[in-house]
CSV table of N, CA and C in Angstrom, one decimal:
chain,number,residue,atom,x,y,z
S,1,MET,N,60.6,89.4,28.6
S,1,MET,CA,59.7,90.6,27.2
S,1,MET,C,59.3,88.7,26.9
S,2,VAL,N,57.8,89.3,26.9
S,2,VAL,CA,56.8,88.5,25.9
S,2,VAL,C,57.2,88.5,25.3
S,3,ALA,N,57.6,89.0,23.9
S,3,ALA,CA,57.7,89.3,22.6
S,3,ALA,C,59.1,88.5,22.4
S,4,ASN,N,59.6,88.4,22.8
S,4,ASN,CA,60.9,87.8,22.7
S,4,ASN,C,60.3,86.2,22.6
S,5,LEU,N,58.9,85.8,23.6
S,5,LEU,CA,59.1,84.6,23.3
S,5,LEU,C,58.0,84.4,22.5
S,6,ILE,N,56.4,85.4,22.3
S,6,ILE,CA,55.8,84.8,21.3
S,6,ILE,C,55.6,85.6,19.8
S,7,ASN,N,56.3,86.1,19.3
S,7,ASN,CA,57.2,87.1,18.7
S,7,ASN,C,56.2,87.7,18.2
S,8,PRO,N,55.5,88.6,18.7
S,8,PRO,CA,54.2,89.5,17.8
S,8,PRO,C,54.2,90.2,16.4
S,9,THR,N,53.3,90.0,15.6
S,9,THR,CA,53.9,91.2,14.5
S,9,THR,C,52.8,92.7,15.1
S,10,CYS,N,52.0,92.6,15.9
S,10,CYS,CA,51.1,93.4,16.4
S,10,CYS,C,51.3,93.2,18.2
S,11,VAL,N,50.9,94.5,18.9
S,11,VAL,CA,50.6,94.7,20.6
S,11,VAL,C,49.2,95.9,20.1
S,12,VAL,N,48.2,95.4,20.8
S,12,VAL,CA,47.3,96.1,20.9
S,12,VAL,C,47.1,96.6,22.1
S,13,ILE,N,46.8,98.1,22.8
S,13,ILE,CA,47.0,98.5,24.0
S,13,ILE,C,45.9,98.6,24.1
S,14,GLY,N,44.9,98.2,25.0
S,14,GLY,CA,43.3,99.0,25.5
S,14,GLY,C,43.3,98.8,26.5
S,15,GLY,N,42.0,99.2,27.2
S,15,GLY,CA,41.3,99.6,28.3
S,15,GLY,C,41.7,101.0,28.4
S,16,ASP,N,41.8,101.2,30.0
S,16,ASP,CA,42.3,102.4,30.4
S,16,ASP,C,43.9,102.4,30.1
S,17,MET,N,44.7,102.1,30.1
S,17,MET,CA,45.7,102.3,29.0
S,17,MET,C,45.9,102.9,28.4
S,18,ALA,N,44.8,102.4,26.9
S,18,ALA,CA,44.7,103.4,25.8
S,18,ALA,C,44.1,104.9,25.8
S,19,GLN,N,43.6,104.7,26.8
S,19,GLN,CA,43.5,106.5,26.9
S,19,GLN,C,44.7,107.5,26.7
S,20,ALA,N,46.1,107.1,27.5
S,20,ALA,CA,46.8,107.0,27.6
S,20,ALA,C,47.5,107.5,26.6
S,21,GLY,N,47.4,106.9,25.0
S,21,GLY,CA,47.0,107.7,23.9
S,21,GLY,C,48.6,107.6,23.6
S,22,GLU,N,49.6,108.3,22.2
S,22,GLU,CA,50.8,108.2,21.9
S,22,GLU,C,51.8,108.5,22.6
S,23,VAL,N,51.9,108.6,24.0
S,23,VAL,CA,52.3,108.9,25.4
S,23,VAL,C,53.1,107.6,25.5
S,24,LEU,N,51.8,106.8,26.1
S,24,LEU,CA,52.4,105.0,25.9
S,24,LEU,C,52.7,104.3,24.9
S,25,LEU,N,52.3,104.9,23.5
S,25,LEU,CA,53.0,103.6,22.6
S,25,LEU,C,54.2,104.4,22.4
S,26,GLN,N,54.0,105.4,22.2
S,26,GLN,CA,56.2,106.1,22.1
S,26,GLN,C,56.7,105.4,23.3
S,27,ALA,N,56.7,104.9,24.5
S,27,ALA,CA,57.4,104.6,25.5
S,27,ALA,C,57.4,103.0,25.2
S,28,VAL,N,56.4,102.5,24.8
S,28,VAL,CA,56.3,100.9,24.4
S,28,VAL,C,57.2,100.7,23.4
S,29,ARG,N,56.9,101.2,22.2
S,29,ARG,CA,58.0,100.6,21.2
S,29,ARG,C,59.2,101.6,21.2
S,30,ALA,N,59.3,101.9,22.2
S,30,ALA,CA,60.9,102.6,22.5
S,30,ALA,C,61.8,100.9,23.5
S,31,ARG,N,60.7,101.1,23.9
S,31,ARG,CA,61.6,99.8,25.1
S,31,ARG,C,61.1,98.7,24.4
S,32,LEU,N,60.7,98.1,23.2
S,32,LEU,CA,60.6,96.9,22.7
S,32,LEU,C,62.0,96.8,21.3
S,33,ARG,N,62.2,98.6,21.1
S,33,ARG,CA,63.3,98.2,20.3
S,33,ARG,C,65.0,98.7,20.8
S,34,ARG,N,64.7,98.5,22.5
S,34,ARG,CA,65.9,98.5,23.0
S,34,ARG,C,66.4,96.9,23.2
S,35,HIS,N,64.7,96.7,24.3
S,35,HIS,CA,64.9,95.0,24.7
S,35,HIS,C,64.3,93.6,23.7
S,36,ALA,N,63.4,94.1,22.7
S,36,ALA,CA,63.0,93.1,21.9
S,36,ALA,C,64.3,92.1,21.2
S,37,LEU,N,63.9,90.4,20.7
S,37,LEU,CA,65.3,90.0,20.4
S,37,LEU,C,64.7,90.1,18.8
S,38,GLY,N,65.9,89.8,17.8
S,38,GLY,CA,65.6,89.6,16.4
S,38,GLY,C,64.3,90.5,16.0
S,39,SER,N,63.4,89.5,15.4
S,39,SER,CA,62.4,90.7,14.7
S,39,SER,C,61.1,90.6,15.3
S,40,ALA,N,61.0,90.3,16.7
S,40,ALA,CA,60.5,91.2,17.6
S,40,ALA,C,60.2,92.3,17.8
S,41,GLY,N,61.0,93.1,17.6
S,41,GLY,CA,61.4,94.4,17.6
S,41,GLY,C,61.0,95.7,16.2
S,42,PRO,N,61.9,95.7,15.7
S,42,PRO,CA,62.1,96.2,14.3
S,42,PRO,C,60.8,96.3,13.9
S,43,ASP,N,59.9,95.5,13.5
S,43,ASP,CA,58.8,95.8,12.5
S,43,ASP,C,57.3,95.3,13.3
S,44,LEU,N,57.5,95.8,14.3
S,44,LEU,CA,56.1,95.7,15.4
S,44,LEU,C,55.7,96.3,15.3
S,45,VAL,N,53.7,96.3,15.3
S,45,VAL,CA,53.7,97.7,15.2
S,45,VAL,C,52.5,97.5,16.2
S,46,VAL,N,52.7,98.7,17.2
S,46,VAL,CA,52.1,98.8,18.8
S,46,VAL,C,51.4,99.9,18.3
S,47,THR,N,49.9,99.8,18.8
S,47,THR,CA,49.2,100.4,18.0
S,47,THR,C,48.0,100.7,19.4
S,48,THR,N,47.1,101.2,19.7
S,48,THR,CA,45.5,101.1,20.6
S,48,THR,C,44.1,100.3,19.7
S,49,ALA,N,44.0,99.9,20.8
S,49,ALA,CA,42.7,99.2,20.3
S,49,ALA,C,41.3,99.9,19.7
S,50,MET,N,40.8,99.1,18.5
S,50,MET,CA,39.8,100.2,18.5
S,50,MET,C,38.3,100.8,19.0
S,51,LEU,N,38.6,99.5,19.6
S,51,LEU,CA,37.3,99.8,20.6
S,51,LEU,C,37.4,100.2,22.1
S,52,VAL,N,38.3,100.3,22.2
S,52,VAL,CA,38.8,101.3,23.4
S,52,VAL,C,37.5,100.3,24.7
S,53,ASP,N,37.0,101.6,24.9
S,53,ASP,CA,35.8,100.7,26.1
S,53,ASP,C,34.6,99.9,26.2
S,54,ARG,N,34.4,99.4,24.5
S,54,ARG,CA,33.5,99.0,24.5
S,54,ARG,C,33.8,97.2,23.9
S,55,SER,N,35.6,96.6,24.1
S,55,SER,CA,36.0,95.7,24.1
S,55,SER,C,35.4,94.7,24.6
S,56,SER,N,34.8,94.8,25.7
S,56,SER,CA,34.1,94.0,26.9
S,56,SER,C,33.0,93.1,26.0
S,57,VAL,N,32.2,94.6,26.4
S,57,VAL,CA,30.6,94.0,25.1
S,57,VAL,C,31.0,93.4,24.1
S,58,VAL,N,31.9,93.8,23.4
S,58,VAL,CA,31.9,93.1,22.2
S,58,VAL,C,32.5,91.5,22.9
S,59,GLY,N,33.3,91.3,23.3
S,59,GLY,CA,33.8,90.1,23.1
S,59,GLY,C,32.4,89.3,23.7
S,60,ALA,N,31.8,89.6,25.4
S,60,ALA,CA,30.7,89.6,25.6
S,60,ALA,C,29.7,88.8,24.2
S,61,LEU,N,29.2,89.7,23.4
S,61,LEU,CA,28.6,89.3,22.1
S,61,LEU,C,28.9,87.9,21.6
S,62,LEU,N,30.2,88.1,21.5
S,62,LEU,CA,30.8,87.3,20.8
S,62,LEU,C,30.8,85.6,21.1
S,63,LEU,N,31.3,85.6,22.6
S,63,LEU,CA,30.9,84.9,23.5
S,63,LEU,C,30.2,84.4,24.0
S,64,ALA,N,28.6,84.9,23.6
S,64,ALA,CA,27.3,84.5,24.1
S,64,ALA,C,26.6,84.2,22.5
S,65,SER,N,27.7,84.5,21.3
S,65,SER,CA,26.9,84.3,19.8
S,65,SER,C,27.5,82.8,19.4
S,66,ALA,N,28.2,82.4,20.0
S,66,ALA,CA,29.3,81.3,19.5
S,66,ALA,C,28.6,79.9,20.1
S,67,ARG,N,28.5,80.4,22.1
S,67,ARG,CA,27.3,79.6,22.3
S,67,ARG,C,26.2,79.2,22.8
S,68,THR,N,25.4,80.2,21.7
S,68,THR,CA,24.1,80.3,21.3
S,68,THR,C,23.5,79.6,20.1
S,69,GLU,N,23.0,78.8,20.1
S,69,GLU,CA,22.1,78.7,18.0
S,69,GLU,C,20.6,79.3,17.8
S,70,LEU,N,21.1,80.0,16.8
S,70,LEU,CA,20.2,81.2,16.2
S,70,LEU,C,19.4,80.6,15.7
S,71,VAL,N,18.3,80.6,15.8
S,71,VAL,CA,16.6,79.8,15.2
S,71,VAL,C,16.7,81.3,14.7
S,72,LEU,N,16.1,81.2,13.4
S,72,LEU,CA,15.5,82.4,12.3
S,72,LEU,C,14.2,82.2,11.6
S,73,PRO,N,13.2,82.7,11.6
S,73,PRO,CA,11.8,82.2,10.7
S,73,PRO,C,12.6,82.2,9.5
S,74,SER,N,12.1,81.4,9.4
S,74,SER,CA,11.9,80.3,7.7
S,74,SER,C,11.0,80.9,7.1
S,75,ARG,N,11.4,81.4,5.7
S,75,ARG,CA,10.6,82.5,4.4
S,75,ARG,C,9.2,81.2,4.0
S,76,PRO,N,8.3,81.5,3.5
S,76,PRO,CA,7.4,81.2,2.8
S,76,PRO,C,7.6,80.5,1.6
């Protein structure tokens, strides 16, 4: 289980899987409680992505802005 390796504080479900909503989240939480070691389970937050289907667009914008120098006109 990946949670045992990286010990996250939050797991975010995105994309098409996020549309399953609370049904999927409850199943993921239950599996983590059963199989996660130590601190990877009890306090781990499992939630859906806020951007849902727009996350790819936001990620592309962030990548483009990081690789491009923005030149703004100077003020007089």
